[in-house]
C-alpha cells in the first residue's frame, strides 16, 4: 500500500495551516471571491466547486455572494472548521471529504476553482494531471475553470532563498531550493519558539521541521493541457484583474471556458 503523502496528513495541517493561511490570506478572500464571480460571469444560485477548499476561506465568501458552493478537500479536520465558519455566517455549503485524484465527476458545475497554489504536490506528474483532468471534467459545457497557482515563471520572478518571520506564536524559518531544471521548488518550513534569537537558530532544534516539493509547471503547459481536456478557450493572466502574464505578473491566473 502506498504511503500517505504529506498533504494527506491531518497533523501537518493542524500545525502549519495557521502559518500558511495568515491574516493577509483571510483578508483577501472577499476580493478573490468577487473576482471569481466576475471572471466566470456567475449569477446568484449558480454552482461552484471549490477544489481543495481547505478551511473554506473562499467557499464561504463565494456563498456570501449568493452562489451554490460545494467545497472538496482531503483533510476532514479542515472541512469541519470550514463547516463551522459557514454555519457562523448562516450559510449552507456542501463540504465533501474526497481526494481530487479520485474525484467523482458525475456532477457538473458552472465554475470550478483551484486557488492559492493548491496544485502540483503529488509524487508523480501523472497524478497531477489526473487532478487537473478531474477538475476540468467537473465543469459544465459553457462553464469556467479558474486556477491561481505559482508557476515555473513566477517562481523564477520571485525567487528567494528563504525568510525569517514571526507568525501564529512561532518564529518561522523557511528555506527554498530549486529541484532539477526549475522542475520543482523544495520548501522547508521550520518552527521555533517565538523568543528564539536569530543568532541561536543554527544551534536550536526546531519544534517542527517539514519539507515538501511543488512541481513547477510553465503556464503554457497547463494552458495546452486544459485545451486537451475540452476547453474551447484558455487564457493566462498575471493577476485576477486580468493584467498581462509577463515580467510584471504577480501570480498565474488561468481561466478556461468550455
Coordinates of N, CA and C in Angstrom, one line a residue:
X1 N 0.8 -1.2 0.0 CA 0.0 0.0 0.0 C 0.9 1.3 0.0
X2 N 0.5 2.2 -0.8 CA 1.3 3.4 -0.9 C 1.2 4.3 0.3
X3 N 2.4 4.8 0.8 CA 2.4 5.7 2.0 C 1.6 6.9 1.7
X4 N 1.0 7.5 2.8 CA 0.3 8.7 2.6 C 1.3 9.9 2.3
X5 N 0.8 10.7 1.4 CA 1.6 11.9 1.0 C 1.4 13.0 2.1
X6 N 2.3 13.9 2.2 CA 2.3 14.9 3.3 C 1.0 15.7 3.4
X7 N 0.4 16.0 2.2 CA -0.8 16.8 2.2 C -2.0 16.0 2.6
X8 N -1.9 14.7 2.8 CA -3.0 13.9 3.3 C -3.0 13.7 4.8
X9 N -2.0 14.3 5.5 CA -1.8 14.1 6.9 C -2.4 15.2 7.7
X10 N -3.4 14.9 8.5 CA -4.1 16.0 9.3 C -3.1 16.7 10.3
X11 N -2.1 15.9 10.8 CA -1.2 16.6 11.8 C -0.5 17.7 11.1
X12 N -0.1 17.6 9.9 CA 0.6 18.7 9.2 C -0.3 19.9 9.2
X13 N -1.5 19.8 8.8 CA -2.4 20.9 8.6 C -2.8 21.6 9.9
X14 N -2.9 20.8 11.0 CA -3.2 21.3 12.3 C -2.1 22.3 12.7
X15 N -0.8 21.9 12.4 CA 0.3 22.7 12.8 C 0.5 23.9 11.9
X16 N 0.5 23.6 10.5 CA 1.0 24.6 9.6 C -0.1 25.4 8.9
X17 N -1.3 25.0 9.0 CA -2.4 25.9 8.4 C -2.4 27.3 9.0
X18 N -2.3 27.5 10.3 CA -2.2 28.9 10.8 C -1.0 29.7 10.3
X19 N 0.1 28.9 9.9 CA 1.3 29.6 9.4 C 1.1 30.0 8.0
X20 N 0.5 29.1 7.2 CA 0.4 29.4 5.7 C -0.8 30.3 5.4
X21 N -1.9 30.2 6.2 CA -3.1 31.0 6.0 C -3.1 32.1 7.0
X22 N -2.3 33.1 6.9 CA -2.2 34.2 7.8 C -3.3 35.2 7.6
X23 N -3.3 36.2 8.4 CA -4.4 37.2 8.3 C -4.5 37.8 6.9
X24 N -3.4 38.0 6.2 CA -3.5 38.6 4.9 C -4.2 37.7 3.9
X25 N -4.1 36.4 4.1 CA -4.8 35.4 3.2 C -6.3 35.5 3.5
X26 N -6.7 35.6 4.7 CA -8.1 35.7 5.1 C -8.7 37.1 4.6
X27 N -7.9 38.1 4.8 CA -8.4 39.5 4.4 C -8.6 39.6 2.9
X28 N -7.9 38.9 2.1 CA -8.0 39.0 0.6 C -9.2 38.1 0.1
X29 N -9.7 37.2 0.9 CA -10.7 36.3 0.4 C -11.9 36.9 -0.2
X30 N -12.6 38.0 0.4 CA -13.7 38.6 -0.2 C -13.5 39.1 -1.6
X31 N -12.3 39.8 -1.8 CA -12.0 40.3 -3.1 C -11.7 39.2 -4.1
X32 N -11.1 38.1 -3.7 CA -10.8 37.0 -4.6 C -12.2 36.4 -5.0
X33 N -13.1 36.2 -4.1 CA -14.4 35.7 -4.4 C -15.1 36.6 -5.4
X34 N -15.0 37.9 -5.2 CA -15.7 38.8 -6.2 C -15.0 38.7 -7.6
X35 N -13.7 38.5 -7.6 CA -13.1 38.3 -8.9 C -13.5 37.1 -9.6
X36 N -13.7 36.0 -8.8 CA -14.1 34.7 -9.4 C -15.5 34.9 -10.0
X37 N -16.4 35.5 -9.2 CA -17.8 35.7 -9.7 C -17.8 36.5 -11.0
X38 N -17.0 37.5 -11.1 CA -16.9 38.4 -12.2 C -16.3 37.7 -13.4
X39 N -15.1 37.0 -13.2 CA -14.4 36.3 -14.3 C -15.3 35.2 -14.9
X40 N -16.0 34.5 -14.1 CA -16.9 33.4 -14.6 C -18.3 33.9 -15.0
X41 N -18.6 35.2 -14.8 CA -19.9 35.7 -15.2 C -21.0 35.0 -14.4
X42 N -20.8 34.7 -13.2 CA -21.7 33.9 -12.4 C -22.9 34.7 -11.9
X43 N -24.1 34.1 -11.9 CA -25.3 34.8 -11.3 C -25.7 34.0 -10.0
X44 N -26.5 34.7 -9.2 CA -26.9 34.1 -8.0 C -27.6 32.8 -8.2
X45 N -27.2 31.8 -7.4 CA -27.7 30.5 -7.4 C -27.0 29.5 -8.3
X46 N -26.0 30.0 -9.1 CA -25.2 29.1 -10.0 C -24.2 28.4 -9.1
X47 N -23.7 27.2 -9.6 CA -22.9 26.3 -8.8 C -21.4 26.5 -9.0
X48 N -20.7 26.3 -7.9 CA -19.3 26.5 -7.9 C -18.7 25.3 -7.1
X49 N -17.6 24.7 -7.6 CA -16.9 23.7 -6.9 C -15.5 24.3 -6.5
X50 N -15.3 24.4 -5.2 CA -14.0 24.9 -4.7 C -13.1 23.6 -4.4
X51 N -12.3 23.3 -5.4 CA -11.5 22.1 -5.4 C -10.2 22.3 -4.6
X52 N -10.1 21.7 -3.4 CA -9.0 21.9 -2.5 C -9.4 23.1 -1.6
X53 N -10.6 23.0 -1.0 CA -11.1 24.2 -0.3 C -10.5 24.5 1.0
X54 N -9.8 23.5 1.6 CA -9.2 23.7 2.9 C -10.1 24.2 4.0
X55 N -9.8 25.3 4.6 CA -10.6 25.8 5.7 C -11.8 26.6 5.2
X56 N -12.1 26.6 3.9 CA -13.3 27.2 3.4 C -13.1 28.7 3.2
X57 N -11.9 29.2 3.2 CA -11.6 30.6 3.1 C -12.4 31.2 1.9
X58 N -12.3 30.6 0.7 CA -13.0 31.1 -0.5 C -14.4 30.6 -0.6
X59 N -14.7 29.4 -0.1 CA -16.0 28.8 -0.2 C -17.0 29.7 0.5
X60 N -16.7 30.1 1.7 CA -17.6 30.9 2.5 C -17.9 32.3 1.7
X61 N -16.9 32.9 1.2 CA -17.1 34.2 0.6 C -17.9 34.0 -0.7
X62 N -17.7 32.9 -1.5 CA -18.5 32.7 -2.7 C -19.9 32.5 -2.3
X63 N -20.2 31.8 -1.2 CA -21.6 31.5 -0.8 C -22.2 32.8 -0.3
X64 N -21.5 33.7 0.3 CA -22.0 35.0 0.7 C -22.4 35.9 -0.5
X65 N -21.9 35.5 -1.6 CA -22.3 36.3 -2.9 C -23.5 35.6 -3.5
X66 N -24.1 34.6 -2.9 CA -25.3 34.1 -3.4 C -25.1 32.9 -4.3
X67 N -23.9 32.3 -4.3 CA -23.6 31.1 -5.1 C -23.8 29.8 -4.4
X68 N -24.1 28.8 -5.1 CA -24.4 27.5 -4.6 C -23.0 26.7 -4.6
X69 N -22.4 26.6 -3.4 CA -21.0 26.2 -3.3 C -20.8 24.8 -2.8
X70 N -20.0 24.0 -3.4 CA -19.5 22.8 -2.9 C -18.0 22.9 -2.7
X71 N -17.5 22.5 -1.5 CA -16.1 22.5 -1.2 C -15.6 21.1 -1.0
X72 N -14.5 20.8 -1.7 CA -13.9 19.4 -1.6 C -12.5 19.6 -1.0
X73 N -12.2 18.7 -0.1 CA -10.8 18.6 0.5 C -10.6 17.2 1.0
X74 N -9.3 16.9 1.1 CA -8.9 15.6 1.6 C -8.8 15.5 3.1
X75 N -8.7 16.7 3.7 CA -8.5 16.7 5.2 C -9.8 17.0 5.9
X76 N -10.2 16.0 6.7 CA -11.5 16.1 7.4 C -11.6 17.3 8.4
X77 N -10.5 17.4 9.2 CA -10.5 18.5 10.2 C -10.6 19.9 9.5
X78 N -10.0 20.1 8.4 CA -10.2 21.3 7.7 C -11.6 21.6 7.3
X79 N -12.3 20.5 6.8 CA -13.7 20.6 6.4 C -14.6 20.9 7.6
X80 N -14.3 20.3 8.7 CA -15.1 20.6 9.9 C -14.9 22.1 10.3
X81 N -13.7 22.6 10.2 CA -13.5 24.0 10.5 C -14.2 24.9 9.5
X82 N -14.2 24.5 8.2 CA -14.9 25.2 7.2 C -16.4 25.2 7.4
X83 N -16.9 24.1 7.8 CA -18.4 24.0 8.1 C -18.8 24.9 9.2
X84 N -17.9 25.0 10.3 CA -18.2 25.9 11.4 C -18.3 27.3 10.9
X85 N -17.3 27.7 10.0 CA -17.3 29.1 9.5 C -18.5 29.4 8.7
X86 N -19.0 28.4 7.9 CA -20.2 28.6 7.1 C -21.4 28.7 8.0
X87 N -21.5 27.9 9.0 CA -22.6 27.9 9.9 C -22.7 29.3 10.7
X88 N -21.5 29.8 11.1 CA -21.4 31.1 11.7 C -22.0 32.2 10.9
X89 N -21.9 32.0 9.6 CA -22.4 33.0 8.6 C -23.9 32.7 8.2
X90 N -24.4 31.6 8.7 CA -25.8 31.2 8.3 C -25.8 30.6 6.9
X91 N -24.8 30.0 6.5 CA -24.7 29.5 5.1 C -24.8 28.0 5.0
X92 N -25.4 27.5 4.0 CA -25.5 26.1 3.7 C -24.5 25.7 2.6
X93 N -23.4 25.2 2.9 CA -22.3 24.8 2.0 C -22.1 23.3 2.1
X94 N -22.1 22.7 0.9 CA -21.8 21.2 0.9 C -20.3 21.0 0.9
X95 N -19.8 20.5 2.1 CA -18.4 20.2 2.2 C -18.2 18.7 2.1
X96 N -17.3 18.3 1.1 CA -17.1 16.9 0.8 C -15.7 16.4 1.1
X97 N -15.5 15.3 1.8 CA -14.2 14.8 2.1 C -13.9 13.8 0.9
X98 N -13.0 14.3 0.0 CA -12.6 13.5 -1.1 C -11.2 13.8 -1.6
X99 N -10.6 12.9 -2.3 CA -9.3 13.0 -2.9 C -9.5 13.5 -4.4
X100 N -8.9 14.6 -4.7 CA -9.1 15.1 -6.1 C -8.6 14.1 -7.2
X101 N -7.7 13.2 -6.8 CA -7.2 12.2 -7.7 C -8.3 11.2 -8.1
X102 N -9.3 11.0 -7.2 CA -10.3 10.0 -7.4 C -11.7 10.7 -7.4
X103 N -11.7 12.0 -7.7 CA -13.0 12.8 -7.6 C -14.1 12.2 -8.5
X104 N -15.2 12.1 -8.0 CA -16.4 11.7 -8.8 C -16.8 12.9 -9.6
X105 N -16.7 12.8 -10.9 CA -17.0 14.0 -11.8 C -18.4 13.9 -12.5
X106 N -19.3 13.1 -11.9 CA -20.6 13.0 -12.5 C -21.4 14.3 -12.4
X107 N -21.2 15.0 -11.2 CA -21.9 16.2 -11.1 C -21.1 17.3 -11.7
X108 N -21.7 18.2 -12.5 CA -21.0 19.3 -13.2 C -21.4 20.6 -12.6
X109 N -20.5 21.5 -12.7 CA -20.6 22.9 -12.1 C -20.5 24.0 -13.1
X110 N -21.1 25.1 -12.8 CA -20.9 26.3 -13.6 C -19.5 26.8 -13.6
X111 N -18.9 26.6 -12.4 CA -17.5 27.1 -12.3 C -16.8 26.1 -11.3
X112 N -15.5 25.9 -11.6 CA -14.6 25.1 -10.7 C -13.4 26.0 -10.5
X113 N -13.0 26.1 -9.2 CA -11.9 26.9 -8.8 C -10.9 26.1 -8.1
X114 N -9.6 26.4 -8.3 CA -8.5 25.8 -7.6 C -7.5 26.9 -7.3
X115 N -7.5 27.4 -6.0 CA -6.8 28.6 -5.7 C -5.7 28.5 -4.7
X116 N -4.9 29.5 -4.6 CA -3.8 29.7 -3.6 C -2.8 28.5 -3.7
X117 N -2.4 28.3 -5.0 CA -1.4 27.3 -5.2 C -1.7 25.9 -4.5
X118 N -2.8 25.4 -4.9 CA -3.3 24.1 -4.3 C -3.1 23.0 -5.3
X119 N -2.0 23.1 -6.1 CA -1.8 22.1 -7.2 C -0.3 21.9 -7.4
X120 N 0.1 20.6 -7.7 CA 1.4 20.3 -8.1 C 2.2 19.6 -7.0
X121 N 1.5 19.0 -6.1 CA 2.2 18.4 -4.9 C 2.3 16.9 -4.9
X122 N 1.7 16.2 -5.9 CA 1.7 14.8 -6.0 C 3.1 14.2 -6.3
X123 N 3.3 13.0 -6.0 CA 4.6 12.3 -6.2 C 4.9 12.3 -7.7
X124 N 3.9 12.1 -8.5 CA 4.1 12.0 -10.0 C 3.3 13.0 -10.8
X125 N 3.8 13.3 -12.0 CA 3.1 14.3 -12.8 C 1.8 13.7 -13.3
X126 N 1.8 12.3 -13.4 CA 0.6 11.7 -13.9 C -0.6 11.9 -12.9
X127 N -0.3 11.9 -11.6 CA -1.3 12.2 -10.6 C -1.7 13.6 -10.6
X128 N -0.8 14.6 -10.8 CA -1.2 16.0 -11.0 C -2.1 16.1 -12.2
X129 N -1.8 15.5 -13.3 CA -2.6 15.6 -14.5 C -4.0 15.0 -14.3
X130 N -4.1 13.9 -13.5 CA -5.3 13.3 -13.2 C -6.2 14.3 -12.4
X131 N -5.6 15.0 -11.5 CA -6.3 16.0 -10.7 C -6.8 17.1 -11.7
X132 N -6.0 17.6 -12.5 CA -6.3 18.6 -13.5 C -7.5 18.2 -14.4
X133 N -7.4 17.0 -14.8 CA -8.5 16.4 -15.7 C -9.8 16.3 -14.9
X134 N -9.7 15.8 -13.7 CA -10.9 15.6 -12.9 C -11.6 17.0 -12.7
X135 N -10.8 18.0 -12.4 CA -11.4 19.4 -12.2 C -12.0 19.8 -13.5
X136 N -11.3 19.6 -14.6 CA -11.8 20.0 -15.9 C -13.1 19.3 -16.3
X137 N -13.1 18.0 -16.0 CA -14.3 17.2 -16.3 C -15.5 17.6 -15.4
X138 N -15.3 18.3 -14.3 CA -16.4 18.7 -13.4 C -17.0 20.0 -13.9
X139 N -16.5 20.6 -14.9 CA -17.1 21.9 -15.4 C -18.1 21.6 -16.5
X140 N -19.3 22.3 -16.4 CA -20.4 22.1 -17.3 C -20.0 22.7 -18.7
X141 N -20.6 22.2 -19.8 CA -20.4 22.9 -21.1 C -20.8 24.4 -20.9
X142 N -20.0 25.3 -21.3 CA -20.3 26.7 -21.2 C -19.8 27.2 -19.8
X143 N -19.2 26.3 -19.0 CA -18.8 26.8 -17.7 C -17.3 27.2 -17.7
X144 N -16.8 27.6 -16.5 CA -15.5 28.2 -16.4 C -14.6 27.5 -15.3
X145 N -13.3 27.4 -15.6 CA -12.4 26.9 -14.7 C -11.4 28.0 -14.4
X146 N -11.1 28.2 -13.1 CA -10.2 29.3 -12.7 C -9.1 28.7 -11.7
X147 N -7.9 28.8 -12.1 CA -6.8 28.4 -11.3 C -5.9 29.5 -10.9
X148 N -5.5 29.6 -9.7 CA -4.5 30.5 -9.2 C -3.3 29.7 -8.6
X149 N -2.1 29.9 -9.2 CA -1.0 29.0 -8.8 C 0.3 29.6 -9.1
X150 N 1.3 29.2 -8.2 CA 2.7 29.5 -8.5 C 3.1 28.7 -9.8
X151 N 3.6 29.3 -10.8 CA 4.1 28.7 -12.0 C 5.6 28.6 -12.0
X152 N 6.2 28.0 -13.0 CA 7.6 28.0 -13.1 C 8.1 29.4 -13.3
X153 N 7.4 30.2 -14.1 CA 7.8 31.6 -14.4 C 7.7 32.5 -13.2
X154 N 6.7 32.4 -12.4 CA 6.6 33.3 -11.2 C 7.5 32.8 -10.1
X155 N 7.8 31.5 -10.1 CA 8.8 31.1 -9.1 C 10.2 31.7 -9.4
X156 N 10.5 31.8 -10.7 CA 11.8 32.5 -11.1 C 11.7 34.0 -10.8
X157 N 10.6 34.6 -11.1 CA 10.4 36.0 -10.9 C 10.6 36.4 -9.4
X158 N 10.1 35.6 -8.5 CA 10.0 36.0 -7.1 C 10.9 35.1 -6.3
X159 N 12.0 34.6 -6.9 CA 12.8 33.7 -6.2 C 13.5 34.3 -4.9
X160 N 13.4 33.6 -3.8 CA 14.1 33.9 -2.6 C 14.7 32.6 -2.0
X161 N 15.8 32.7 -1.3 CA 16.4 31.5 -0.7 C 15.8 31.2 0.6
X162 N 15.0 32.1 1.2 CA 14.3 31.8 2.4 C 14.0 33.1 3.2
X163 N 13.3 32.9 4.3 CA 12.8 34.1 5.1 C 12.8 33.7 6.6
X164 N 12.8 34.7 7.4 CA 12.6 34.5 8.9 C 11.6 35.5 9.3
X165 N 10.5 35.0 10.0 CA 9.4 35.9 10.4 C 8.7 35.2 11.6
X166 N 7.9 36.0 12.3 CA 7.1 35.5 13.4 C 5.6 35.4 13.0
X167 N 5.0 34.3 13.3 CA 3.6 34.1 13.0 C 3.0 33.0 13.8
X168 N 1.8 33.2 14.2 CA 1.0 32.2 15.0 C 1.7 31.6 16.2
X169 N 2.5 32.5 16.9 CA 3.2 32.1 18.1 C 4.5 31.4 17.9
X170 N 5.0 31.4 16.7 CA 6.3 30.8 16.4 C 7.2 31.8 15.7
X171 N 8.5 31.5 15.8 CA 9.5 32.1 14.8 C 9.6 31.1 13.7
X172 N 9.3 31.5 12.5 CA 9.3 30.7 11.3 C 10.5 30.9 10.4
X173 N 11.2 29.8 10.1 CA 12.3 29.9 9.2 C 12.0 29.1 7.9
X174 N 12.1 29.7 6.8 CA 11.9 29.0 5.5 C 13.1 28.9 4.7
X175 N 13.3 27.8 4.0 CA 14.4 27.6 3.1 C 13.9 27.1 1.8
X176 N 14.3 27.7 0.6 CA 13.8 27.2 -0.7 C 14.9 26.8 -1.5
X177 N 14.7 25.7 -2.3 CA 15.7 25.2 -3.2 C 15.1 24.8 -4.5
X178 N 15.8 25.0 -5.6 CA 15.3 24.6 -6.9 C 15.6 23.1 -7.1
X179 N 14.6 22.4 -7.6 CA 14.7 21.0 -8.0 C 14.9 20.8 -9.5
X180 N 16.0 20.2 -9.9 CA 16.2 20.0 -11.3 C 16.4 21.3 -12.1
X181 N 15.9 21.3 -13.3 CA 16.0 22.4 -14.2 C 14.7 23.3 -14.0
X182 N 14.5 23.8 -12.7 CA 13.3 24.5 -12.3 C 12.1 23.6 -12.5
X183 N 12.2 22.3 -12.3 CA 11.1 21.4 -12.4 C 10.3 21.4 -11.1
X184 N 10.9 21.8 -10.0 CA 10.2 21.8 -8.8 C 10.8 22.8 -7.8
X185 N 10.1 23.1 -6.8 CA 10.5 24.0 -5.7 C 10.4 23.3 -4.4
X186 N 11.6 23.1 -3.7 CA 11.6 22.5 -2.4 C 11.4 23.5 -1.4
X187 N 10.5 23.4 -0.5 CA 10.2 24.3 0.6 C 10.3 23.7 1.9
X188 N 11.2 24.2 2.7 CA 11.5 23.7 4.1 C 10.9 24.7 5.1
X189 N 10.0 24.3 6.0 CA 9.4 25.2 7.0 C 9.8 24.7 8.3
X190 N 10.5 25.5 9.1 CA 11.0 25.2 10.5 C 10.3 26.1 11.5
X191 N 9.8 25.6 12.5 CA 9.1 26.4 13.5 C 9.9 26.3 14.8
X192 N 10.2 27.5 15.4 CA 11.0 27.6 16.6 C 10.1 28.3 17.7
X193 N 10.5 28.3 19.0 CA 9.8 29.1 20.0 C 9.9 30.6 19.5
X194 N 8.9 31.3 19.8 CA 8.8 32.7 19.3 C 10.0 33.6 19.8
X195 N 10.5 33.3 21.0 CA 11.6 34.1 21.6 C 13.0 33.7 21.1
X196 N 13.1 32.7 20.2 CA 14.4 32.3 19.7 C 15.1 33.5 19.0
X197 N 16.3 33.8 19.4 CA 17.1 34.8 18.7 C 17.6 34.3 17.3
X198 N 17.7 35.1 16.4 CA 18.2 34.7 15.1 C 19.6 34.1 15.2
X199 N 20.4 34.6 16.1 CA 21.8 34.1 16.3 C 21.8 32.7 16.9
X200 N 20.6 32.3 17.5 CA 20.5 31.0 18.1 C 19.9 29.9 17.2
X201 N 19.5 30.3 16.0 CA 18.7 29.3 15.2 C 19.6 28.1 14.8
X202 N 20.8 28.3 14.5 CA 21.7 27.2 14.0 C 22.0 26.2 15.1
X203 N 21.8 26.6 16.3 CA 22.1 25.7 17.4 C 20.9 25.3 18.2
X204 N 19.7 25.6 17.7 CA 18.4 25.3 18.3 C 17.7 24.3 17.4
X205 N 17.2 23.2 18.0 CA 16.4 22.2 17.2 C 15.0 22.8 17.0
X206 N 14.5 22.7 15.8 CA 13.1 23.2 15.5 C 12.1 22.3 16.2
X207 N 11.0 23.0 16.6 CA 9.9 22.2 17.2 C 9.2 21.4 16.1
X208 N 9.1 22.0 14.9 CA 8.6 21.3 13.7 C 9.5 21.6 12.5
X209 N 9.7 20.6 11.7 CA 10.6 20.8 10.6 C 10.0 19.9 9.4
X210 N 9.5 20.6 8.4 CA 8.9 19.9 7.3 C 9.3 20.4 6.0
X211 N 9.6 19.5 5.0 CA 10.0 19.9 3.7 C 9.0 19.2 2.7
X212 N 8.6 20.0 1.7 CA 7.7 19.5 0.6 C 8.2 20.1 -0.7
X213 N 7.8 19.4 -1.8 CA 8.1 19.9 -3.1 C 6.9 20.2 -3.9
X214 N 6.9 21.3 -4.6 CA 5.8 21.6 -5.5 C 6.4 21.5 -6.9
X215 N 5.7 20.7 -7.8 CA 6.2 20.6 -9.2 C 5.8 21.9 -9.9
X216 N 6.8 22.5 -10.6 CA 6.5 23.8 -11.2 C 6.2 23.6 -12.7
X217 N 5.0 24.0 -13.1 CA 4.6 23.9 -14.5 C 4.6 25.2 -15.2
X218 N 5.1 25.3 -16.4 CA 5.0 26.5 -17.2 C 3.5 26.8 -17.5
X219 N 3.2 28.0 -17.5 CA 1.8 28.4 -17.8 C 1.3 27.8 -19.1
X220 N 2.2 27.9 -20.1 CA 1.8 27.4 -21.4 C 1.5 25.9 -21.4
X221 N 2.2 25.1 -20.6 CA 1.9 23.7 -20.5 C 0.5 23.5 -19.9
X222 N 0.2 24.1 -18.9 CA -1.2 24.0 -18.3 C -2.3 24.5 -19.2
X223 N -2.0 25.6 -19.8 CA -3.0 26.1 -20.8 C -3.3 25.1 -21.9
X224 N -2.2 24.5 -22.4 CA -2.4 23.5 -23.5 C -3.1 22.2 -23.0
X225 N -2.8 21.8 -21.8 CA -3.4 20.6 -21.2 C -4.9 20.8 -21.1
X226 N -5.3 22.0 -20.6 CA -6.7 22.3 -20.5 C -7.4 22.3 -21.8
X227 N -6.8 22.7 -22.8 CA -7.4 22.7 -24.2 C -7.6 21.2 -24.6
X228 N -6.6 20.4 -24.2 CA -6.7 18.9 -24.5 C -7.9 18.3 -23.7
X229 N -8.2 18.9 -22.5 CA -9.2 18.4 -21.7 C -10.6 19.0 -22.0
X230 N -10.7 19.7 -23.1 CA -12.0 20.1 -23.6 C -12.4 21.5 -23.5
X231 N -11.5 22.4 -23.1 CA -11.8 23.8 -23.0 C -11.6 24.5 -24.4
X232 N -12.6 25.3 -24.8 CA -12.5 25.9 -26.1 C -11.6 27.1 -26.1
X233 N -11.5 27.8 -24.9 CA -10.7 29.0 -24.8 C -10.0 29.0 -23.4
X234 N -8.7 29.2 -23.4 CA -7.9 29.2 -22.2 C -7.0 30.4 -22.2
X235 N -7.1 31.3 -21.3 CA -6.2 32.5 -21.2 C -5.4 32.5 -19.9
X236 N -4.2 33.0 -19.9 CA -3.4 33.1 -18.8 C -3.2 34.6 -18.4
X237 N -3.3 35.0 -17.2 CA -3.2 36.4 -16.7 C -2.2 36.4 -15.6
X238 N -1.7 37.6 -15.3 CA -0.8 37.9 -14.2 C -1.4 38.2 -12.9
X239 N -2.7 38.3 -12.9 CA -3.4 38.6 -11.6 C -4.9 38.5 -11.9
X240 N -5.7 38.6 -10.8 CA -7.2 38.5 -11.0 C -7.8 39.7 -11.8
X241 N -7.0 40.8 -11.9 CA -7.5 41.9 -12.6 C -7.3 41.8 -14.1
X242 N -6.8 40.6 -14.5 CA -6.6 40.3 -16.0 C -5.4 41.1 -16.5
X243 N -4.5 41.5 -15.7 CA -3.3 42.1 -16.2 C -2.4 41.1 -16.9
X244 N -1.5 41.5 -17.8 CA -0.8 40.5 -18.6 C 0.1 39.6 -17.8
X245 N 0.2 38.4 -18.3 CA 1.1 37.4 -17.7 C 2.5 37.6 -18.4
X246 N 3.2 38.6 -17.7 CA 4.5 39.0 -18.3 C 5.5 39.1 -17.1
X247 N 6.6 39.9 -17.4 CA 7.6 40.1 -16.3 C 7.1 40.8 -15.1
X248 N 5.9 41.4 -15.2 CA 5.3 42.1 -14.0 C 4.2 41.3 -13.3
X249 N 4.0 40.0 -13.8 CA 2.9 39.2 -13.2 C 3.1 39.0 -11.7
X250 N 2.1 39.1 -11.0 CA 2.1 38.9 -9.5 C 2.0 37.4 -9.3
X251 N 1.2 36.7 -10.1 CA 0.9 35.3 -9.9 C 0.5 34.7 -11.3
X252 N 0.0 33.5 -11.3 CA -0.5 32.9 -12.6 C -2.0 32.7 -12.3
X253 N -2.8 33.3 -13.2 CA -4.2 33.0 -13.2 C -4.6 32.4 -14.5
X254 N -5.2 31.2 -14.5 CA -5.6 30.6 -15.7 C -7.1 30.5 -15.7
X255 N -7.7 31.0 -16.8 CA -9.2 31.0 -17.0 C -9.5 30.2 -18.2
X256 N -10.2 29.1 -18.0 CA -10.6 28.2 -19.1 C -12.2 28.3 -19.3
X257 N -12.6 28.4 -20.5 CA -14.0 28.4 -20.8 C -14.4 27.2 -21.7
X258 N -15.4 26.5 -21.3 CA -15.8 25.3 -22.1 C -16.8 25.7 -23.2

